[in-house]
Amino acid sequence: PHHVPPPSSRALEPSALAPHLSSDVTRPLPPLDESMADDGADDRYQVLQRLSEPENAVLGMAAGAIEAVATQPLTYTKNARQQGMPFTLNPKLLYRGVTISAFNDGSLTGLQFLLAGFFQKLITGGTERSLTFAEELGSSMASGAISGVPCAIMELTMIQQQRFGGSLWGTPARIMQAQGPSGLLRGLLPAINRECFFTAGYLGVSPYLHTMLMSDEYKWNPFVANITAASVGGVLAGALTHPFDTIKSCMQGDIERKHYGTFSQTARVLYEKGGPGQFFQGFTARASMIVLAFLIFNETKLRLAPIMCPHHFPSDADKWEKIEK
């Protein structure tokens, strides 16, 4: 019998791939195996490091606006539950304030993407690499805390619109006329705390879990991994931030301070009214909203970034060419 020699070791050498890279070959190149080129293996999971600050801001604005419109009914239900308002399915009420909500979420998410990307590059010294969990968490918490300032002003406007109506510009003007410029900062402290932990959830915990579940050790389906990561990160972030959110909503719904005064006074009133459970009014609606938001944020980041900024994400063909060289 004829002896069949073993496959040549050259079969895996770059030169052996040259015929497949010929310009006259019309069939599409096969998907790149990550084991053949480590560079770029985590392209989609280092989005904020790859994009510039303006690009991160635009990507975040798109993600935030999409999320705001999708979750507006849950946002209204959560606010109504926290403030003791009647439940409704009237679309005119559910979507009241959606414009400022979309502007709010788009602006805040854009700012958080921008700041998180900036802090990540600061941590890595501009060298693109995978972040540790502590680095990812720290950069996201810092970006969230800073974004709490504009967040307080915009959500105050939205909550006042939901309670009393009014236009986008007329509502802040009414607040300033009644309370002075400082009235626009009503609920600032709980807003900063809430955004700090909220951003840590969607730019820290969820991406880390998503990447881990898709690693060679677990090999989960990408979308299932994203749903799982969004659910875990969202519920955790919801539990940590909901007391701050309840205090903020009560303070911003009562700018006249008839029932709720400062941060500590509001917390005391809520505790006396219903104990610890009072801080978790509307938690189901908000936790559902956060899980959906985290899912939208991560999917938007991963899917839109290569479309908006393709020059930062080389194609499989580009990587095959890199291997050949």
CSV table of N, CA and C in Angstrom, one decimal, residues 117-273:
chain,number,residue,atom,x,y,z
A,117,GLY,N,-14.6,56.4,27.7
A,117,GLY,CA,-13.5,56.2,26.7
A,117,GLY,C,-12.3,57.0,27.1
A,118,PHE,N,-12.5,58.2,27.5
A,118,PHE,CA,-11.4,59.1,27.9
A,118,PHE,C,-10.6,58.4,29.1
A,119,PHE,N,-11.4,58.0,30.1
A,119,PHE,CA,-10.7,57.4,31.3
A,119,PHE,C,-10.1,56.1,31.0
A,120,GLN,N,-10.7,55.3,30.1
A,120,GLN,CA,-10.0,54.0,29.7
A,120,GLN,C,-8.7,54.3,29.0
A,121,LYS,N,-8.7,55.3,28.1
A,121,LYS,CA,-7.4,55.6,27.4
A,121,LYS,C,-6.4,56.1,28.4
A,122,LEU,N,-6.9,56.9,29.4
A,122,LEU,CA,-6.0,57.4,30.4
A,122,LEU,C,-5.3,56.3,31.2
A,123,ILE,N,-6.2,55.3,31.6
A,123,ILE,CA,-5.7,54.1,32.3
A,123,ILE,C,-4.7,53.3,31.5
A,124,THR,N,-4.9,53.1,30.3
A,124,THR,CA,-4.0,52.2,29.4
A,124,THR,C,-2.9,53.0,28.8
A,125,GLY,N,-2.9,54.3,29.0
A,125,GLY,CA,-1.8,55.1,28.4
A,125,GLY,C,-1.9,55.2,26.9
A,126,GLY,N,-3.1,55.0,26.4
A,126,GLY,CA,-3.4,55.1,24.9
A,126,GLY,C,-3.1,53.8,24.2
A,127,THR,N,-2.6,52.8,24.9
A,127,THR,CA,-2.4,51.5,24.3
A,127,THR,C,-3.6,50.6,24.4
A,128,GLU,N,-4.1,50.2,23.2
A,128,GLU,CA,-5.3,49.4,23.2
A,128,GLU,C,-5.1,48.0,23.8
A,129,ARG,N,-5.8,47.7,24.8
A,129,ARG,CA,-5.7,46.4,25.5
A,129,ARG,C,-7.0,46.1,26.2
A,130,SER,N,-7.2,44.8,26.6
A,130,SER,CA,-8.3,44.4,27.5
A,130,SER,C,-8.1,45.0,28.8
A,131,LEU,N,-9.2,45.5,29.4
A,131,LEU,CA,-9.2,46.1,30.7
A,131,LEU,C,-9.5,45.1,31.8
A,132,THR,N,-8.9,45.3,33.0
A,132,THR,CA,-9.3,44.4,34.1
A,132,THR,C,-10.7,44.9,34.6
A,133,PHE,N,-11.4,44.1,35.4
A,133,PHE,CA,-12.7,44.4,35.9
A,133,PHE,C,-12.6,45.7,36.7
A,134,ALA,N,-11.6,45.9,37.5
A,134,ALA,CA,-11.5,47.1,38.3
A,134,ALA,C,-11.3,48.3,37.5
A,135,GLU,N,-10.5,48.2,36.4
A,135,GLU,CA,-10.3,49.3,35.5
A,135,GLU,C,-11.6,49.7,34.8
A,136,GLU,N,-12.3,48.7,34.3
A,136,GLU,CA,-13.6,49.0,33.6
A,136,GLU,C,-14.6,49.6,34.5
A,137,LEU,N,-14.6,49.1,35.8
A,137,LEU,CA,-15.6,49.6,36.8
A,137,LEU,C,-15.2,51.0,37.2
A,138,GLY,N,-13.9,51.3,37.4
A,138,GLY,CA,-13.5,52.6,37.9
A,138,GLY,C,-13.8,53.7,36.8
A,139,SER,N,-13.5,53.4,35.6
A,139,SER,CA,-13.7,54.4,34.5
A,139,SER,C,-15.1,54.7,34.3
A,140,SER,N,-16.0,53.7,34.4
A,140,SER,CA,-17.4,53.9,34.3
A,140,SER,C,-18.0,54.6,35.4
A,141,MET,N,-17.6,54.3,36.7
A,141,MET,CA,-18.1,55.1,37.8
A,141,MET,C,-17.7,56.5,37.8
A,142,ALA,N,-16.5,56.8,37.4
A,142,ALA,CA,-16.1,58.2,37.3
A,142,ALA,C,-16.9,59.0,36.2
A,143,SER,N,-17.2,58.4,35.1
A,143,SER,CA,-17.9,59.0,34.1
A,143,SER,C,-19.4,59.2,34.5
A,144,GLY,N,-19.9,58.3,35.2
A,144,GLY,CA,-21.3,58.4,35.7
A,144,GLY,C,-21.5,59.5,36.7
A,145,ALA,N,-20.5,59.6,37.7
A,145,ALA,CA,-20.6,60.7,38.7
A,145,ALA,C,-20.6,62.1,38.1
A,146,ILE,N,-19.7,62.3,37.1
A,146,ILE,CA,-19.7,63.6,36.4
A,146,ILE,C,-21.0,63.9,35.7
A,147,SER,N,-21.5,62.9,35.1
A,147,SER,CA,-22.7,63.1,34.3
A,147,SER,C,-24.0,63.4,35.2
A,148,GLY,N,-23.8,63.1,36.5
A,148,GLY,CA,-25.0,63.3,37.4
A,148,GLY,C,-25.4,64.8,37.4
A,149,VAL,N,-24.5,65.7,37.1
A,149,VAL,CA,-24.9,67.2,37.2
A,149,VAL,C,-25.9,67.6,36.1
A,150,PRO,N,-25.6,67.4,34.8
A,150,PRO,CA,-26.7,67.7,33.8
A,150,PRO,C,-27.9,66.8,34.0
A,151,CYS,N,-27.7,65.6,34.5
A,151,CYS,CA,-28.8,64.6,34.6
A,151,CYS,C,-29.8,65.2,35.6
A,152,ALA,N,-29.4,65.8,36.7
A,152,ALA,CA,-30.3,66.3,37.7
A,152,ALA,C,-31.2,67.4,37.1
A,153,ILE,N,-30.6,68.3,36.3
A,153,ILE,CA,-31.4,69.4,35.7
A,153,ILE,C,-32.4,68.9,34.7
A,154,MET,N,-32.0,67.9,33.8
A,154,MET,CA,-32.9,67.5,32.7
A,154,MET,C,-34.0,66.6,33.3
A,155,GLU,N,-33.7,65.8,34.3
A,155,GLU,CA,-34.7,64.9,34.9
A,155,GLU,C,-35.7,65.7,35.7
A,156,LEU,N,-35.2,66.8,36.3
A,156,LEU,CA,-36.1,67.7,37.0
A,156,LEU,C,-37.1,68.2,36.1
A,157,THR,N,-36.7,68.7,34.9
A,157,THR,CA,-37.6,69.2,33.9
A,157,THR,C,-38.6,68.1,33.4
A,158,MET,N,-38.1,66.9,33.2
A,158,MET,CA,-39.0,65.8,32.8
A,158,MET,C,-40.1,65.5,33.8
A,159,ILE,N,-39.7,65.4,35.1
A,159,ILE,CA,-40.6,65.0,36.1
A,159,ILE,C,-41.6,66.2,36.3
A,160,GLN,N,-41.2,67.4,36.3
A,160,GLN,CA,-42.2,68.5,36.4
A,160,GLN,C,-43.1,68.6,35.2
A,161,GLN,N,-42.6,68.2,34.0
A,161,GLN,CA,-43.5,68.1,32.9
A,161,GLN,C,-44.6,67.0,33.1
A,162,GLN,N,-44.1,65.9,33.6
A,162,GLN,CA,-45.0,64.8,33.7
A,162,GLN,C,-46.1,65.1,34.8
A,163,ARG,N,-45.8,65.9,35.8
A,163,ARG,CA,-46.7,66.2,36.8
A,163,ARG,C,-47.7,67.3,36.4
A,164,PHE,N,-47.1,68.4,35.8
A,164,PHE,CA,-47.9,69.6,35.6
A,164,PHE,C,-48.0,70.0,34.1
A,165,GLY,N,-47.4,69.3,33.2
A,165,GLY,CA,-47.4,69.7,31.8
A,165,GLY,C,-46.4,70.8,31.6
A,166,GLY,N,-46.6,71.6,30.5
A,166,GLY,CA,-45.7,72.7,30.2
A,166,GLY,C,-44.8,72.3,29.1
A,167,SER,N,-44.1,73.3,28.5
A,167,SER,CA,-43.3,73.1,27.4
A,167,SER,C,-41.8,72.7,27.8
A,168,LEU,N,-41.0,72.4,26.9
A,168,LEU,CA,-39.6,72.0,27.1
A,168,LEU,C,-38.9,73.1,27.7
A,169,TRP,N,-39.1,74.3,27.2
A,169,TRP,CA,-38.3,75.5,27.7
A,169,TRP,C,-39.1,76.2,28.8
A,170,GLY,N,-40.4,76.1,28.8
A,170,GLY,CA,-41.3,76.8,29.8
A,170,GLY,C,-41.1,76.2,31.2
A,171,THR,N,-40.9,74.9,31.3
A,171,THR,CA,-40.8,74.3,32.6
A,171,THR,C,-39.6,74.8,33.3
A,172,PRO,N,-38.4,74.8,32.8
A,172,PRO,CA,-37.2,75.3,33.5
A,172,PRO,C,-37.4,76.8,33.9
A,173,ALA,N,-38.0,77.5,33.0
A,173,ALA,CA,-38.2,78.9,33.3
A,173,ALA,C,-39.1,79.1,34.5
A,174,ARG,N,-40.2,78.3,34.5
A,174,ARG,CA,-41.1,78.3,35.7
A,174,ARG,C,-40.4,78.0,37.0
A,175,ILE,N,-39.5,77.0,36.9
A,175,ILE,CA,-38.8,76.5,38.1
A,175,ILE,C,-37.9,77.7,38.6
A,176,MET,N,-37.2,78.3,37.7
A,176,MET,CA,-36.2,79.4,38.1
A,176,MET,C,-37.0,80.6,38.6
A,177,GLN,N,-38.2,80.8,38.0
A,177,GLN,CA,-39.0,82.0,38.5
A,177,GLN,C,-39.5,81.7,39.9
A,178,ALA,N,-39.8,80.5,40.2
A,178,ALA,CA,-40.3,80.1,41.6
A,178,ALA,C,-39.3,79.9,42.6
A,179,GLN,N,-38.2,79.3,42.2
A,179,GLN,CA,-37.2,78.8,43.2
A,179,GLN,C,-35.8,79.5,43.0
A,180,GLY,N,-35.6,80.2,41.9
A,180,GLY,CA,-34.3,80.8,41.6
A,180,GLY,C,-33.4,79.8,40.9
A,181,PRO,N,-32.2,80.2,40.4
A,181,PRO,CA,-31.3,79.3,39.7
A,181,PRO,C,-31.0,78.0,40.4
A,182,SER,N,-30.9,78.1,41.7
A,182,SER,CA,-30.5,76.8,42.5
A,182,SER,C,-31.7,75.8,42.4
A,183,GLY,N,-32.9,76.2,42.1
A,183,GLY,CA,-34.0,75.3,42.0
A,183,GLY,C,-33.7,74.2,40.9
A,184,LEU,N,-32.9,74.6,39.9
A,184,LEU,CA,-32.6,73.6,38.8
A,184,LEU,C,-31.7,72.5,39.3
A,185,LEU,N,-31.1,72.7,40.4
A,185,LEU,CA,-30.2,71.6,41.0
A,185,LEU,C,-30.9,70.8,42.1
A,186,ARG,N,-32.2,70.9,42.1
A,186,ARG,CA,-32.9,70.1,43.1
A,186,ARG,C,-32.7,68.6,42.8
A,187,GLY,N,-32.3,67.8,43.8
A,187,GLY,CA,-32.1,66.4,43.6
A,187,GLY,C,-30.7,66.1,43.1
A,188,LEU,N,-29.7,67.0,43.2
A,188,LEU,CA,-28.4,66.8,42.6
A,188,LEU,C,-27.6,65.7,43.2
A,189,LEU,N,-27.6,65.6,44.6
A,189,LEU,CA,-26.8,64.6,45.3
A,189,LEU,C,-27.3,63.2,44.9
A,190,PRO,N,-28.6,62.9,45.0
A,190,PRO,CA,-29.0,61.5,44.6
A,190,PRO,C,-28.8,61.2,43.2
A,191,ALA,N,-28.8,62.2,42.3
A,191,ALA,CA,-28.6,62.0,40.9
A,191,ALA,C,-27.2,61.6,40.6
A,192,ILE,N,-26.2,62.2,41.3
A,192,ILE,CA,-24.8,61.9,41.1
A,192,ILE,C,-24.6,60.4,41.6
A,193,ASN,N,-25.1,60.1,42.8
A,193,ASN,CA,-24.9,58.7,43.3
A,193,ASN,C,-25.6,57.7,42.4
A,194,ARG,N,-26.8,58.0,41.9
A,194,ARG,CA,-27.5,57.0,41.0
A,194,ARG,C,-26.7,56.8,39.7
A,195,GLU,N,-26.3,57.9,39.1
A,195,GLU,CA,-25.6,57.8,37.8
A,195,GLU,C,-24.2,57.1,38.0
A,196,CYS,N,-23.6,57.3,39.1
A,196,CYS,CA,-22.3,56.6,39.3
A,196,CYS,C,-22.5,55.1,39.3
A,197,PHE,N,-23.4,54.5,40.0
A,197,PHE,CA,-23.6,53.1,40.0
A,197,PHE,C,-24.3,52.6,38.8
A,198,PHE,N,-25.2,53.4,38.2
A,198,PHE,CA,-25.9,53.0,37.0
A,198,PHE,C,-24.9,52.8,35.8
A,199,THR,N,-24.0,53.8,35.7
A,199,THR,CA,-23.0,53.7,34.6
A,199,THR,C,-22.0,52.6,34.8
A,200,ALA,N,-21.7,52.3,36.1
A,200,ALA,CA,-20.9,51.2,36.5
A,200,ALA,C,-21.5,49.9,36.0
A,201,GLY,N,-22.8,49.8,36.0
A,201,GLY,CA,-23.6,48.6,35.6
A,201,GLY,C,-23.5,48.4,34.1
A,202,TYR,N,-23.7,49.4,33.3
A,202,TYR,CA,-23.8,49.2,31.9
A,202,TYR,C,-22.5,49.4,31.1
A,203,LEU,N,-21.5,50.1,31.7
A,203,LEU,CA,-20.2,50.2,31.1
A,203,LEU,C,-19.1,49.5,31.8
A,204,GLY,N,-19.5,48.8,32.9
A,204,GLY,CA,-18.5,48.1,33.7
A,204,GLY,C,-18.9,46.6,33.9
A,205,VAL,N,-20.0,46.3,34.6
A,205,VAL,CA,-20.4,45.0,34.9
A,205,VAL,C,-20.9,44.2,33.7
A,206,SER,N,-21.8,44.8,33.0
A,206,SER,CA,-22.4,44.1,31.8
A,206,SER,C,-21.4,43.8,30.7
A,207,PRO,N,-20.6,44.7,30.3
A,207,PRO,CA,-19.6,44.4,29.3
A,207,PRO,C,-18.6,43.3,29.7
A,208,TYR,N,-18.2,43.4,31.0
A,208,TYR,CA,-17.3,42.4,31.5
A,208,TYR,C,-17.9,41.0,31.5
A,209,LEU,N,-19.2,40.9,32.0
A,209,LEU,CA,-19.9,39.6,31.9
A,209,LEU,C,-20.1,39.1,30.5
A,210,HIS,N,-20.4,40.0,29.6
A,210,HIS,CA,-20.6,39.7,28.2
A,210,HIS,C,-19.4,39.1,27.6
A,211,THR,N,-18.3,39.8,27.8
A,211,THR,CA,-17.0,39.3,27.3
A,211,THR,C,-16.6,38.0,27.9
A,212,MET,N,-16.8,37.8,29.2
A,212,MET,CA,-16.4,36.6,29.9
A,212,MET,C,-17.3,35.4,29.3
A,213,LEU,N,-18.6,35.6,29.1
A,213,LEU,CA,-19.4,34.5,28.7
A,213,LEU,C,-19.1,34.1,27.2
A,214,MET,N,-18.5,35.0,26.5
A,214,MET,CA,-18.2,34.7,25.1
A,214,MET,C,-16.7,34.2,24.9
A,215,SER,N,-16.0,34.1,26.0
A,215,SER,CA,-14.6,33.7,26.0
A,215,SER,C,-14.5,32.2,25.6
A,216,ASP,N,-13.3,31.7,25.3
A,216,ASP,CA,-13.1,30.3,24.9
A,216,ASP,C,-13.5,29.4,26.0
A,217,GLU,N,-13.6,29.9,27.3
A,217,GLU,CA,-14.0,29.0,28.4
A,217,GLU,C,-15.5,28.7,28.4
A,218,TYR,N,-16.3,29.6,28.0
A,218,TYR,CA,-17.7,29.4,28.0
A,218,TYR,C,-18.4,29.3,26.6
A,219,LYS,N,-18.0,30.2,25.7
A,219,LYS,CA,-18.4,30.1,24.3
A,219,LYS,C,-19.9,30.2,24.2
A,220,TRP,N,-20.5,31.2,24.8
A,220,TRP,CA,-22.0,31.4,24.7
A,220,TRP,C,-22.3,32.1,23.4
A,221,ASN,N,-23.5,31.9,23.0
A,221,ASN,CA,-24.1,32.7,21.8
A,221,ASN,C,-24.0,34.2,22.2
A,222,PRO,N,-23.5,35.0,21.3
A,222,PRO,CA,-23.4,36.5,21.6
A,222,PRO,C,-24.6,37.1,22.1
A,223,PHE,N,-25.8,36.9,21.5
A,223,PHE,CA,-27.0,37.6,21.9
A,223,PHE,C,-27.5,37.1,23.2
A,224,VAL,N,-27.4,35.7,23.5
A,224,VAL,CA,-27.8,35.2,24.7
A,224,VAL,C,-26.8,35.7,25.8
A,225,ALA,N,-25.6,35.8,25.5
A,225,ALA,CA,-24.6,36.4,26.5
A,225,ALA,C,-25.0,37.8,26.8
A,226,ASN,N,-25.4,38.6,25.8
A,226,ASN,CA,-25.7,40.0,26.1
A,226,ASN,C,-27.0,40.1,26.9
A,227,ILE,N,-28.0,39.2,26.7
A,227,ILE,CA,-29.2,39.2,27.5
A,227,ILE,C,-28.9,38.9,28.9
A,228,THR,N,-28.1,37.9,29.1
A,228,THR,CA,-27.7,37.4,30.5
A,228,THR,C,-26.9,38.5,31.2
A,229,ALA,N,-26.0,39.1,30.5
A,229,ALA,CA,-25.1,40.2,31.1
A,229,ALA,C,-26.0,41.4,31.4
A,230,ALA,N,-26.9,41.7,30.5
A,230,ALA,CA,-27.8,42.9,30.8
A,230,ALA,C,-28.7,42.6,32.0
A,231,SER,N,-29.2,41.4,32.1
A,231,SER,CA,-30.1,41.0,33.2
A,231,SER,C,-29.4,41.1,34.5
A,232,VAL,N,-28.2,40.5,34.6
A,232,VAL,CA,-27.5,40.4,35.8
A,232,VAL,C,-27.0,41.9,36.2
A,233,GLY,N,-26.4,42.5,35.3
A,233,GLY,CA,-26.0,43.9,35.5
A,233,GLY,C,-27.1,44.9,35.8
A,234,GLY,N,-28.2,44.7,35.1
A,234,GLY,CA,-29.3,45.6,35.3
A,234,GLY,C,-30.0,45.4,36.6
A,235,VAL,N,-30.3,44.2,37.0
A,235,VAL,CA,-30.9,44.0,38.3
A,235,VAL,C,-30.0,44.5,39.5
A,236,LEU,N,-28.7,44.2,39.3
A,236,LEU,CA,-27.8,44.6,40.4
A,236,LEU,C,-27.7,46.1,40.4
A,237,ALA,N,-27.6,46.8,39.3
A,237,ALA,CA,-27.6,48.2,39.3
A,237,ALA,C,-28.9,48.8,39.8
A,238,GLY,N,-30.0,48.2,39.4
A,238,GLY,CA,-31.3,48.6,39.9
A,238,GLY,C,-31.4,48.6,41.4
A,239,ALA,N,-30.9,47.5,42.0
A,239,ALA,CA,-31.0,47.4,43.5
A,239,ALA,C,-30.1,48.4,44.2
A,240,LEU,N,-29.0,48.7,43.6
A,240,LEU,CA,-28.0,49.7,44.2
A,240,LEU,C,-28.5,51.1,44.1
A,241,THR,N,-29.1,51.4,42.9
A,241,THR,CA,-29.5,52.8,42.6
A,241,THR,C,-30.9,53.2,43.0
A,242,HIS,N,-31.8,52.2,43.2
A,242,HIS,CA,-33.2,52.6,43.3
A,242,HIS,C,-33.5,53.5,44.5
A,243,PRO,N,-32.9,53.2,45.7
A,243,PRO,CA,-33.1,54.2,46.8
A,243,PRO,C,-32.8,55.6,46.4
A,244,PHE,N,-31.6,55.8,45.7
A,244,PHE,CA,-31.2,57.1,45.3
A,244,PHE,C,-32.2,57.7,44.3
A,245,ASP,N,-32.7,56.8,43.4
A,245,ASP,CA,-33.7,57.3,42.4
A,245,ASP,C,-35.0,57.6,43.0
A,246,THR,N,-35.4,56.9,44.1
A,246,THR,CA,-36.7,57.2,44.7
A,246,THR,C,-36.6,58.6,45.5
A,247,ILE,N,-35.5,58.8,46.2
A,247,ILE,CA,-35.3,60.1,46.8
A,247,ILE,C,-35.3,61.2,45.8
A,248,LYS,N,-34.6,61.0,44.7
A,248,LYS,CA,-34.5,62.1,43.7
A,248,LYS,C,-35.8,62.4,43.1
A,249,SER,N,-36.6,61.3,42.8
A,249,SER,CA,-37.9,61.6,42.2
A,249,SER,C,-38.8,62.3,43.1
A,250,CYS,N,-38.8,62.0,44.4
A,250,CYS,CA,-39.6,62.7,45.4
A,250,CYS,C,-39.2,64.1,45.6
A,251,MET,N,-37.9,64.3,45.6
A,251,MET,CA,-37.4,65.7,45.8
A,251,MET,C,-37.8,66.6,44.5
A,252,GLN,N,-37.6,66.0,43.4
A,252,GLN,CA,-37.8,66.8,42.1
A,252,GLN,C,-39.3,66.9,41.8
A,253,GLY,N,-40.1,66.0,42.4
A,253,GLY,CA,-41.6,66.2,42.2
A,253,GLY,C,-42.2,67.2,43.1
A,254,ASP,N,-41.4,67.6,44.1
A,254,ASP,CA,-41.9,68.5,45.2
A,254,ASP,C,-40.9,69.6,45.3
A,255,ILE,N,-40.8,70.5,44.3
A,255,ILE,CA,-39.8,71.6,44.4
A,255,ILE,C,-40.2,72.6,45.4
A,256,GLU,N,-41.5,72.6,45.8
A,256,GLU,CA,-42.0,73.6,46.8
A,256,GLU,C,-41.6,73.1,48.2
A,257,ARG,N,-41.1,71.9,48.3
A,257,ARG,CA,-40.7,71.3,49.6
A,257,ARG,C,-41.8,71.2,50.6
A,258,LYS,N,-43.0,70.9,50.1
A,258,LYS,CA,-44.2,70.8,51.0
A,258,LYS,C,-44.0,69.5,51.8
A,259,HIS,N,-43.5,68.5,51.2
A,259,HIS,CA,-43.4,67.2,51.9
A,259,HIS,C,-41.9,66.7,52.0
A,260,TYR,N,-41.1,67.0,51.0
A,260,TYR,CA,-39.7,66.5,51.0
A,260,TYR,C,-38.8,67.7,51.0
A,261,GLY,N,-37.8,67.7,51.9
A,261,GLY,CA,-36.8,68.8,52.0
A,261,GLY,C,-35.5,68.4,51.4
A,262,THR,N,-34.5,68.3,52.2
A,262,THR,CA,-33.2,68.0,51.7
A,262,THR,C,-33.1,66.5,51.5
A,263,PHE,N,-31.9,66.0,51.0
A,263,PHE,CA,-31.7,64.6,50.8
A,263,PHE,C,-31.9,63.8,52.0
A,264,SER,N,-31.3,64.2,53.2
A,264,SER,CA,-31.5,63.4,54.4
A,264,SER,C,-32.9,63.5,54.9
A,265,GLN,N,-33.5,64.7,54.8
A,265,GLN,CA,-34.9,64.8,55.3
A,265,GLN,C,-35.9,64.0,54.5
A,266,THR,N,-35.6,63.9,53.1
A,266,THR,CA,-36.5,63.1,52.3
A,266,THR,C,-36.4,61.6,52.6
A,267,ALA,N,-35.1,61.2,52.9
A,267,ALA,CA,-34.9,59.8,53.2
A,267,ALA,C,-35.6,59.5,54.5
A,268,ARG,N,-35.6,60.4,55.5
A,268,ARG,CA,-36.2,60.2,56.8
A,268,ARG,C,-37.7,60.1,56.6
A,269,VAL,N,-38.3,61.0,55.8
A,269,VAL,CA,-39.7,61.0,55.6
A,269,VAL,C,-40.2,59.6,55.0
A,270,LEU,N,-39.4,59.2,54.0
A,270,LEU,CA,-39.8,57.9,53.3
A,270,LEU,C,-39.7,56.7,54.2
A,271,TYR,N,-38.6,56.7,55.1
A,271,TYR,CA,-38.5,55.6,56.0
A,271,TYR,C,-39.6,55.6,57.0
A,272,GLU,N,-40.0,56.8,57.5
A,272,GLU,CA,-41.1,56.8,58.5
A,272,GLU,C,-42.4,56.4,57.8
A,273,LYS,N,-42.5,56.7,56.6
A,273,LYS,CA,-43.8,56.4,55.9
A,273,LYS,C,-44.0,54.9,55.6
